[in-house]
Structures are given as C-alpha cells and as structure tokens.
Coordinates of C-alpha atoms in Angstrom, one line a residue:
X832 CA 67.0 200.0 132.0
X833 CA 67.1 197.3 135.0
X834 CA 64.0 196.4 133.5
X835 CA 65.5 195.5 129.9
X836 CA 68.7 193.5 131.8
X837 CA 66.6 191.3 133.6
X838 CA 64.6 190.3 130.4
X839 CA 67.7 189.3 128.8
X840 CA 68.8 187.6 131.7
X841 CA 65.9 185.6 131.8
X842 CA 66.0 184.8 127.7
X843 CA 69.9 183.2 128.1
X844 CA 68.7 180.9 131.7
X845 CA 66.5 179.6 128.8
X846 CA 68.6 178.8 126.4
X847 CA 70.9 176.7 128.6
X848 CA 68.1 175.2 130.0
X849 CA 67.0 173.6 126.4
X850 CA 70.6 172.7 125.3
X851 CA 70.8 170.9 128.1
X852 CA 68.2 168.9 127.5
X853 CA 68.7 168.2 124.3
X854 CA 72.6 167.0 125.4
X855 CA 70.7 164.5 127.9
X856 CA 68.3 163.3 125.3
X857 CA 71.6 162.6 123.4
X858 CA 73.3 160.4 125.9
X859 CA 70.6 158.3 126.9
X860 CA 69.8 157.6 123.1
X861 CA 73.6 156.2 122.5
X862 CA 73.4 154.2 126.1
X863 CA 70.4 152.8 124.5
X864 CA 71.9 152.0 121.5
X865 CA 75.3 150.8 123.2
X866 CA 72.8 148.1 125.3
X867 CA 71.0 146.8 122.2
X868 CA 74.3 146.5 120.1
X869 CA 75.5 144.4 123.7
X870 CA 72.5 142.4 123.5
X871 CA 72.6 141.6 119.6
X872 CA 76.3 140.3 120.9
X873 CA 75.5 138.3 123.3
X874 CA 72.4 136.7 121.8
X875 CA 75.0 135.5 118.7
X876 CA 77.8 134.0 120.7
X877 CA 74.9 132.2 122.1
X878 CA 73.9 130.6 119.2
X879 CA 77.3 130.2 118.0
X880 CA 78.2 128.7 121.1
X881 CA 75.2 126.2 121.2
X882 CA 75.7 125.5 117.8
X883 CA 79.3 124.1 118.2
X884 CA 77.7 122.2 121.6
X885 CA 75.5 120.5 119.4
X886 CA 77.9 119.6 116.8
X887 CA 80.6 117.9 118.8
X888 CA 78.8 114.9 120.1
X889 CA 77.7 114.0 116.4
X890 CA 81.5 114.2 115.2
X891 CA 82.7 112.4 118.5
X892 CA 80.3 109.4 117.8
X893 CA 81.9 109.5 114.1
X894 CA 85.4 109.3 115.8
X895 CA 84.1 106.1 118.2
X896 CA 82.5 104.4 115.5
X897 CA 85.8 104.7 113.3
X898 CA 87.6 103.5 115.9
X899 CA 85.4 100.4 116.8
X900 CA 85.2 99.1 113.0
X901 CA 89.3 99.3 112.9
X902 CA 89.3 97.7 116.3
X903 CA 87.0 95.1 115.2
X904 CA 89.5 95.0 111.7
X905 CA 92.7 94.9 113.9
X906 CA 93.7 91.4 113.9
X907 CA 92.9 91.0 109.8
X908 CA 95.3 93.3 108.8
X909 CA 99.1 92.2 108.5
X910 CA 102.1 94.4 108.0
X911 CA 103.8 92.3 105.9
X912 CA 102.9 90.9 103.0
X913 CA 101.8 87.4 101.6
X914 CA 103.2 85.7 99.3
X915 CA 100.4 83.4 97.8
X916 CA 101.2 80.7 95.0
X917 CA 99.6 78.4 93.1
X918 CA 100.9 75.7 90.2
X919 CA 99.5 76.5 86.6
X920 CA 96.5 74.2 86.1
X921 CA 93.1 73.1 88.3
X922 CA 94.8 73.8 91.7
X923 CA 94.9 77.4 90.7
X924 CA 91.2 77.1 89.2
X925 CA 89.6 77.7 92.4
X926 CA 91.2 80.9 93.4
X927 CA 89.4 82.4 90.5
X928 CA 87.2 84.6 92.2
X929 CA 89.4 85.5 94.7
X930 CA 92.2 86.8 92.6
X931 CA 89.4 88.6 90.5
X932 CA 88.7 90.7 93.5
X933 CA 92.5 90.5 94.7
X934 CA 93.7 92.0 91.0
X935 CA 90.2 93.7 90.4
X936 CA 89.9 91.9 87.2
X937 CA 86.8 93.3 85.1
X938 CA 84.3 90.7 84.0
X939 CA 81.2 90.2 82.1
X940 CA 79.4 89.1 85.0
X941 CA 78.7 90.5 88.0
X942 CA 81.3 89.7 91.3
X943 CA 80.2 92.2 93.6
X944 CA 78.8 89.9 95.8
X945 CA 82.3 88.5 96.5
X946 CA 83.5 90.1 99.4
X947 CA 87.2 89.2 99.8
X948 CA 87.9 90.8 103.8
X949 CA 91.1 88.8 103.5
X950 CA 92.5 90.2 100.2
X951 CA 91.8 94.3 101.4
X952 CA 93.2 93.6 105.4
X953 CA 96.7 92.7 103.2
X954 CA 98.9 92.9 100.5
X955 CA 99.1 89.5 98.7
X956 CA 101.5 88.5 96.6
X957 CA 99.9 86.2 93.8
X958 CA 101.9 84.1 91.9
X959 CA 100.6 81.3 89.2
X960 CA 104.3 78.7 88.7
X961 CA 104.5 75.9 86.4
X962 CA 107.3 74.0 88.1
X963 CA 106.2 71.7 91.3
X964 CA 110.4 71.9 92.2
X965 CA 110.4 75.6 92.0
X966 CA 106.9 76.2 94.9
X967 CA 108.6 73.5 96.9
X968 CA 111.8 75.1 97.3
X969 CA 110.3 78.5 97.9
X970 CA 107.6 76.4 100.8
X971 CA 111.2 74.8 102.1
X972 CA 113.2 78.1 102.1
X973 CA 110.3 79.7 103.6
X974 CA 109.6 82.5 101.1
X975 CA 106.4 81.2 100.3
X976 CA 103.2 81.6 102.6
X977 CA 100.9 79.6 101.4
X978 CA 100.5 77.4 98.4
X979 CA 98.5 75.6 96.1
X980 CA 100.5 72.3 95.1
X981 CA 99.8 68.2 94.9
X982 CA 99.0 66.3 97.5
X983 CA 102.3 64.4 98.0
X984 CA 104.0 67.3 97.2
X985 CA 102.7 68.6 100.3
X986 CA 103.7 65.5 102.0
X987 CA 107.2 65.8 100.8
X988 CA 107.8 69.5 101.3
X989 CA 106.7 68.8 105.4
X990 CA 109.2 65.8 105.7
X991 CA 111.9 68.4 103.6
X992 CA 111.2 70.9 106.2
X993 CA 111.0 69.4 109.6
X994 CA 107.4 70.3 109.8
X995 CA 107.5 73.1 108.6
X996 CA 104.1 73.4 106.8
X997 CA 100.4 72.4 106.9
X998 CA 98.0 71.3 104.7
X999 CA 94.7 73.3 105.5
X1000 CA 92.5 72.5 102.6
X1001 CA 92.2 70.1 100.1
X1002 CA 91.2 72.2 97.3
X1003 CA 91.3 69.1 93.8
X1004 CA 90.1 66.2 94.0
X1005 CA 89.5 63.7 90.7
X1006 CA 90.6 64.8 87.8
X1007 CA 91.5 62.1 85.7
X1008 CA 89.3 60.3 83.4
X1009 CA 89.2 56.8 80.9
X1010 CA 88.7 58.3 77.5
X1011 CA 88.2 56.5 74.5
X1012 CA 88.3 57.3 70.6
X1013 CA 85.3 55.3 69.1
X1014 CA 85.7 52.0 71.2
X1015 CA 83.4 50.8 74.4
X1016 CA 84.9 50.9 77.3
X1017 CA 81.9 50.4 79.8
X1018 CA 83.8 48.9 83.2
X1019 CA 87.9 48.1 83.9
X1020 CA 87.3 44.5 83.0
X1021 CA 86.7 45.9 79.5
X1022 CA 90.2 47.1 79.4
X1023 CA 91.4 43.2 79.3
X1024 CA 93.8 43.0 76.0
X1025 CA 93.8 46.9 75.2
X1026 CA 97.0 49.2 75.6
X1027 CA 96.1 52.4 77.4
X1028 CA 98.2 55.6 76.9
X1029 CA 98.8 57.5 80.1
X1030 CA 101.3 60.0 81.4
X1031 CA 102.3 60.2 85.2
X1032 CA 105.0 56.9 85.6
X1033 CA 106.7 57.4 88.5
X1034 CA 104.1 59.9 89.9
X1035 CA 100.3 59.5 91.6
X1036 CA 99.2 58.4 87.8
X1037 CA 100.6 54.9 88.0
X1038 CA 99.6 54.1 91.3
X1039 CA 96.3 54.8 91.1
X1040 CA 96.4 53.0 87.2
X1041 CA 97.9 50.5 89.4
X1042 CA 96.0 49.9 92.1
X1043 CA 92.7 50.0 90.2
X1044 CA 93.7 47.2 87.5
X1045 CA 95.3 45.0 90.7
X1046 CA 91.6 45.4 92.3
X1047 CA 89.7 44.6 88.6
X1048 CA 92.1 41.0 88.9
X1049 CA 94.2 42.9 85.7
X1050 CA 98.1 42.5 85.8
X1051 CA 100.0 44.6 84.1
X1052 CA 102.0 43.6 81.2
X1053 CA 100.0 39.9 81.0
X1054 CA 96.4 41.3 80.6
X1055 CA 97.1 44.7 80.0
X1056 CA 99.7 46.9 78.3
X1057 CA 100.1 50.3 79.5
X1058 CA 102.3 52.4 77.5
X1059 CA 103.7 55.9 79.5
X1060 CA 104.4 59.5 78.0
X1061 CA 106.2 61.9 79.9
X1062 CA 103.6 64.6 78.7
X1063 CA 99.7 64.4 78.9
X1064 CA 100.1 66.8 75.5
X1065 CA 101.6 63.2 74.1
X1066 CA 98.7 61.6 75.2
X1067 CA 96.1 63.9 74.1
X1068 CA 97.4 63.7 70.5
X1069 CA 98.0 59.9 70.4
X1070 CA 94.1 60.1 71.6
X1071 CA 92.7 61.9 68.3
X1072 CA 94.8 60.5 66.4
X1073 CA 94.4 56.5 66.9
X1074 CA 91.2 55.3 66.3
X1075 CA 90.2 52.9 68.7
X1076 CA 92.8 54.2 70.8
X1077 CA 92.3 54.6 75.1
X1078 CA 93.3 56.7 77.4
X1079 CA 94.0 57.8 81.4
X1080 CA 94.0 61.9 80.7
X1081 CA 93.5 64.2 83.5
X1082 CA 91.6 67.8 83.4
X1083 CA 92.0 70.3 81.4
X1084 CA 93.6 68.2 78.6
X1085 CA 91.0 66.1 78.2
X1086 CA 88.1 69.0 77.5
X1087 CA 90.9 70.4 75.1
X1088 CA 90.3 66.9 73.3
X1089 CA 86.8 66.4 73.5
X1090 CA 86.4 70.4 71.7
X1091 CA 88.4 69.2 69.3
X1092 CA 87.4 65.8 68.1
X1093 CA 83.3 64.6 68.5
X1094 CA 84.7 60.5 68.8
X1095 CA 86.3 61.3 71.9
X1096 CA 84.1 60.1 74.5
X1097 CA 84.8 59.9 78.5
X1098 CA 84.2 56.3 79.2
X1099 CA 85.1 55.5 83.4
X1100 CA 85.6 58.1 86.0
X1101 CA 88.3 57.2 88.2
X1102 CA 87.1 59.2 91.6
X1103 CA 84.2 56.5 90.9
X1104 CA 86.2 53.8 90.6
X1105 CA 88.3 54.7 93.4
X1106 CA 85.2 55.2 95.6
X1107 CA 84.1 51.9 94.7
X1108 CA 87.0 49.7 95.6
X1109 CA 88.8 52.0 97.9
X1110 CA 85.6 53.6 99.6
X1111 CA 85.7 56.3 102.2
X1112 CA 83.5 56.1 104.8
X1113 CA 83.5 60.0 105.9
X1114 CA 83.2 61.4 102.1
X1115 CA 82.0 59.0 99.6
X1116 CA 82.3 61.9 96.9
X1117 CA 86.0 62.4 97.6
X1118 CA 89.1 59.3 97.5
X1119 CA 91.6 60.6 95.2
X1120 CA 93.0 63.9 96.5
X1121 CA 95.1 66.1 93.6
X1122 CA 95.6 69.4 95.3
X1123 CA 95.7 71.1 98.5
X1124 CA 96.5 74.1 100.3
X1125 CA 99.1 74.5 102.3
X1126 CA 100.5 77.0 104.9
X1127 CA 103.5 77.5 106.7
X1128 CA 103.0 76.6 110.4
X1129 CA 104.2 79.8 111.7
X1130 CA 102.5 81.8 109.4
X1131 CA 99.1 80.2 110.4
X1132 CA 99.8 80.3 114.2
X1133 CA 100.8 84.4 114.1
X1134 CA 98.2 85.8 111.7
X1135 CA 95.3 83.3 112.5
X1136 CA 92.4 85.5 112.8
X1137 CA 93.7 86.4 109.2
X1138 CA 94.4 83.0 107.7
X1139 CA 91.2 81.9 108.8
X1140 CA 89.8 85.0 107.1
X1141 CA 91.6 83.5 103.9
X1142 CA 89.9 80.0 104.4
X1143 CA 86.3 81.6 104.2
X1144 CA 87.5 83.6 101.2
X1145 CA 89.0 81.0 99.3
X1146 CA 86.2 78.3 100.1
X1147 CA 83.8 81.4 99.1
X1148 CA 85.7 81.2 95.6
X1149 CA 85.6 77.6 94.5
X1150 CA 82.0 77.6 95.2
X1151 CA 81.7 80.9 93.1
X1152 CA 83.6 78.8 90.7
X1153 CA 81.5 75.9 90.5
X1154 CA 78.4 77.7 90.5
X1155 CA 79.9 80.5 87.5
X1156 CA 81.9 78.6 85.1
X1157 CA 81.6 81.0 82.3
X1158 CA 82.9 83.9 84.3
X1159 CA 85.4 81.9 86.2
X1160 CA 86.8 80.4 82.8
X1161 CA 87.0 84.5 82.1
X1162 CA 89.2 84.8 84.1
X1163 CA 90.7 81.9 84.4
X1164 CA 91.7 82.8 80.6
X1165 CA 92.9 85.8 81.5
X1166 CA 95.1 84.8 84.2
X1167 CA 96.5 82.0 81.2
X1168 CA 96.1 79.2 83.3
X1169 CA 94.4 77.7 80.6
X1170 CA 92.0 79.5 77.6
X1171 CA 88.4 80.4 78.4
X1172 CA 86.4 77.9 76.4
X1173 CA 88.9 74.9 77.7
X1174 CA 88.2 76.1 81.1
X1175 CA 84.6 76.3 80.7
X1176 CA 84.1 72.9 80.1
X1177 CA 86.7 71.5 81.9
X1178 CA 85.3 73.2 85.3
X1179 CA 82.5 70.7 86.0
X1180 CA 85.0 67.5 86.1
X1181 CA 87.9 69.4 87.6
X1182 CA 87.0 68.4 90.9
X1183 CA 87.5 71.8 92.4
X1184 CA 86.4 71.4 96.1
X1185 CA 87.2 72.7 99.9
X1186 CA 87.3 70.0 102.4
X1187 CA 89.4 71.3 106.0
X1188 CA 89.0 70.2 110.0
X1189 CA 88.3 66.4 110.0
X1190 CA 86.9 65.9 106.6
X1191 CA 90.4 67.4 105.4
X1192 CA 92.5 64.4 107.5
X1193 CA 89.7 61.4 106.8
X1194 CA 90.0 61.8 103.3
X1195 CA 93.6 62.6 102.6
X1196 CA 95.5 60.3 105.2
X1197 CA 94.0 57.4 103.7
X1198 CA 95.0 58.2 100.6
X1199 CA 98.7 59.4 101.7
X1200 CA 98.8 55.7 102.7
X1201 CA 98.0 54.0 99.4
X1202 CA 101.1 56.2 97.9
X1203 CA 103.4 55.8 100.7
X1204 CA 102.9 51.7 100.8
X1205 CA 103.4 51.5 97.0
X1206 CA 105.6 54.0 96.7
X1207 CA 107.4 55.6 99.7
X1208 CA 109.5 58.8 97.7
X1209 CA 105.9 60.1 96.5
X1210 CA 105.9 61.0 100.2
X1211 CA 108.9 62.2 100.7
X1212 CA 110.0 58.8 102.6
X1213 CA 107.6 58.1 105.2
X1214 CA 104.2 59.5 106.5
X1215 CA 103.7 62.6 107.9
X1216 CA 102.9 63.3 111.3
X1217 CA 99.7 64.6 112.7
X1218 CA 100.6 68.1 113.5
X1219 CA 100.7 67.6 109.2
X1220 CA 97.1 68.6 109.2
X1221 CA 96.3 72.5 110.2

C-alpha cells in the first residue's frame, strides 16, 4: 500500500515538473518576439527619421534660391501701376514688340526671344491717343508716366510743367520725304518754279521746308510756291491725283501712296538734306528728330532700376522692329495704328531709332534750336534747361 502511494507521488512531481517547462519555454518565446517587434520599430523610425534629414536641406536650398531670384527682382517690381502712352502713328511703331509681349499678342512669327523683364515686374497701362493736346495734358496733370510724343511737344510740355518731365530717348527720326507724281525732281534746286503741296504750316513741317529752300538760295513765294493743307490725307490725294504734281509727305502716308499709284516716286530724302546743310557732328545718320520718349522726372528718379529696365526693353523692340517688319506691321495692324501692308513698307523709312545718354542731347538740342530761333511757341517759349534731358 505505501508502496503504491509513493508511485503516485512520484507520477504528479512529474507532471509539474513538465508543465513548468513548457510555461517557461512560453515566456521566453513572447520576450523574444516582444524584442524583435522593438527592433523592427526602431530600425523604421530610423529610416523615417533619416529620410526627413535628408530631405530638408534639398527643400531649404529651394526656399534660398526663391528668395535670392525675388531679391535679385526686388527693385523691378512696382506697386503701382504705369500708365504708358503713345500718339497713333510711327512714335508708337517702335513699341511693337514690346506691347506684343505686354498684351501677349499671337503672331505668325516667332517673339519668344523677346524677353520683356520690365513689362512682367509691372502692370502697364498702354494707351495708343490721336490727340498731341490730349498726352500733353495728361504729361502736365501728371497722370501719365511716360510718353511717346513730338519732339517739341516734349519741349513744350517741360516749360508747361516747371520741369516736370524728361526726354530719355529719341525714338523717330526722318520721316518725311519729296515725292513726286511723274516729274524729276533730282536735288532742291530742281524745285525752282514748281508749287509743292505739304501739310504741317505752323508746325516742324514749315520750318524744316523752310530752312532747307533758304539754304538751296530758294525764297518762298518768288522762286517757289508752297501751297499748305491742314491734313497730310489732303496731300496724299492731291499727289495721285495731279500729274506732275510734288510733294513734302511724311511716313506712313506716303507708302499708303506709293501702294496705290506705280508714278509716285520718292524723289529727296529730307534727313539727307538736313544732314547735308545742317550736319551733326556726333550722328551724321540722325538731324531731324520727330519723336521721343519722355518720362516724368519723379517717376524716373523713384523706380529707376525699373525705368532703366524699360529703356533696354523698348530699345530691344525698335530693333526687333527694324529687323521683323512683316511681323511688326502684324501687329502694328492689329493694334490699328495703321494697316499691316502700309506698315510693312512704311517701316524701313520710318526712321524708327533709340538714341539716349549723350547721343540723345547732341542730336536733339541742336535741333530744339533751329525751331526755337524760327519759331519760339514750337518750344513752348524758350529752350529748355539741361536737367531737360534724363
């Protein structure tokens, strides 16, 4: 009997024994996955964490080179914006391709290459007018920035406004021409006896008529008769219509005649004639001055990195203009300055130029003194001063 109670004894002891060791195998297989699951962790927010290391310096140089360019851009952009205007006819001609990129006009050709900083650092304002009155009140009043006008207009508006503006480009020079409708007209002494039809009396027109006969030893109303029109429409249509008849016409009108009527012929080009008795000793190319731009003087002296900006752009333009005159006359067209074919043809002797600095003052002073001695109100009175030129 003992005998049988220790055997039993001895069975249970073994039974504990081996559930026990299966309980220990049991904790030290979770502890051992509870330490891999830990490591898996750790090894992710690792990588997570080096991968957001290694992405912040590339979006911090990002940031730094944003900031640079609109640092760099900073003094080109204006909060206000600019009003820009320019008189129907070639003193708007120039600005061709930079109002193409300024209105993003589409063209046939390709004016990609025109990069206009100054027209996307601001809003401007284009205007084309038709009445010289209306852009010199506006230049006066101050509600105009800058402006594409006359010469002596710009002469006139300074002396009507204190000083208030600058002329910082000429942008026209010649563009009037001796045309003829089947008669030879080779040199001013030819004009001896003949009536010419001109428009302009009063205005830059007659003096420069005048002077030149004076200088070819021609008076007026002994050796020649010139008979004025208060249109150069007049003009053009007394032109095609008179056989034999002559003419002073300026650009664009005269390419209109010359499409129309095969006689018409351009006989003298007055810039020539200028240069040759009235010669220029810093441009040769360039006596008579027709347009210019001008700016208002405190405009130009509190956005300057800006308006100088605008200077590279516009001269940019004319030369895009001389160098493209079918897609300039494209828009040109467009912008109803004048129609596309006209403009076209008329580009080439519209003297569209961009003279500033010292080439700007020798060739326009000179010639503000020529009007001014012959006729003092095509200057507004007197001579501007020198803080005149920008």
């Amino acid at each position: 009997m003992k005998k049988n109670i220790l055997q039993i004894v001895t069975v249970m002891l073994l039974i504990l024994s081996l559930v026990s060791c299966q309980t220990a195998n049991t904790n030290n297989t979770e502890s051992s996955t509870q330490a891999s699951s830990k490591e898996v962790m750790t090894s992710q927010e690792q990588n997570e964490k080096t991968e957001s290391t290694e992405t912040e310096p590339i979006e911090t140089e990002v940031a730094e080179t944003e900031e640079i360019i609109e640092s760099e851009n900073a003094d080109l952009t204006l909060d206000s914006p600019v009003k820009l205007v320019a008189l129907k006819g070639p003193t708007a001609m120039g600005l061709a391709g930079y109002t193409a990129v300024l209105q993003s006009l589409e063209t046939e050709s390709d004016i990609s290459d025109l990069d206009m900083v100054s027209a996307n650092s601001a809003v401007v304002d284009y205007e084309i007018m038709t009445m010289p009155d209306q852009v010199a009140t506006g230049l006066i009043k101050g509600e105009i920035d800058l402006a594409c006008i006359p010469a002596n207009l710009a002469a006139t508006v300074y002396n009507k406004s204190e000083g208030k503006i600058q002329v910082a480009a000429i942008n026209v020079s010649n563009v009037l021409y001796f045309a003829t409708n089947n008669v030879e007209l080779n040199s001013l002494e030819d004009l001896q006896g003949k009536t010419i039809y001109s428009t302009g009396q009063g205005a830059t027109p007659e003096v420069i008529l005048t002077n030149l006969l004076s200088k070819a030893g021609l008076t007026i109303g002994t050796d020649v008769t010139i008979n004025f029109y208060p249109e150069a429409t007049e003009v053009a249509s007394l032109l095609q219509a008179e056989d034999g008849a002559i003419a002073l016409l300026p650009e664009p009108f005269l390419s209109s005649v010359l499409l129309k009527n095969e006689q018409i012929h351009v006989a003298l080009d007055v810039n020539e004639l200028w240069n040759e008795y009235f010669p220029n000793d810093i441009d040769e190319n360039n006596g008579i001055t027709t347009g210019v731009l001008v700016v208002q003087k405190d405009f130009a002296a509190q956005n300057s990195e800006w308006f100088e900006q605008f200077l590279a752009d516009y001269q940019a333009s004319t030369e895009w203009v001389n160098q493209n005159p079918a897609a300039a006359a494209e828009i040109i067209g467009e912008q109803e300055i004048i129609g596309a074919a006209v403009a076209e043809k008329a580009i080439p002797n519209c003297g569209i130029t961009f003279l500033k600095g010292e080439d700007l003052k020798s060739t326009l002073s000179p010639y503000l003194e020529i009007l001014a001695t012959n006729n003092p109100e095509l200057v507004g009175g007197e001579l501007p001063e020198a803080d005149f030129y920008y």
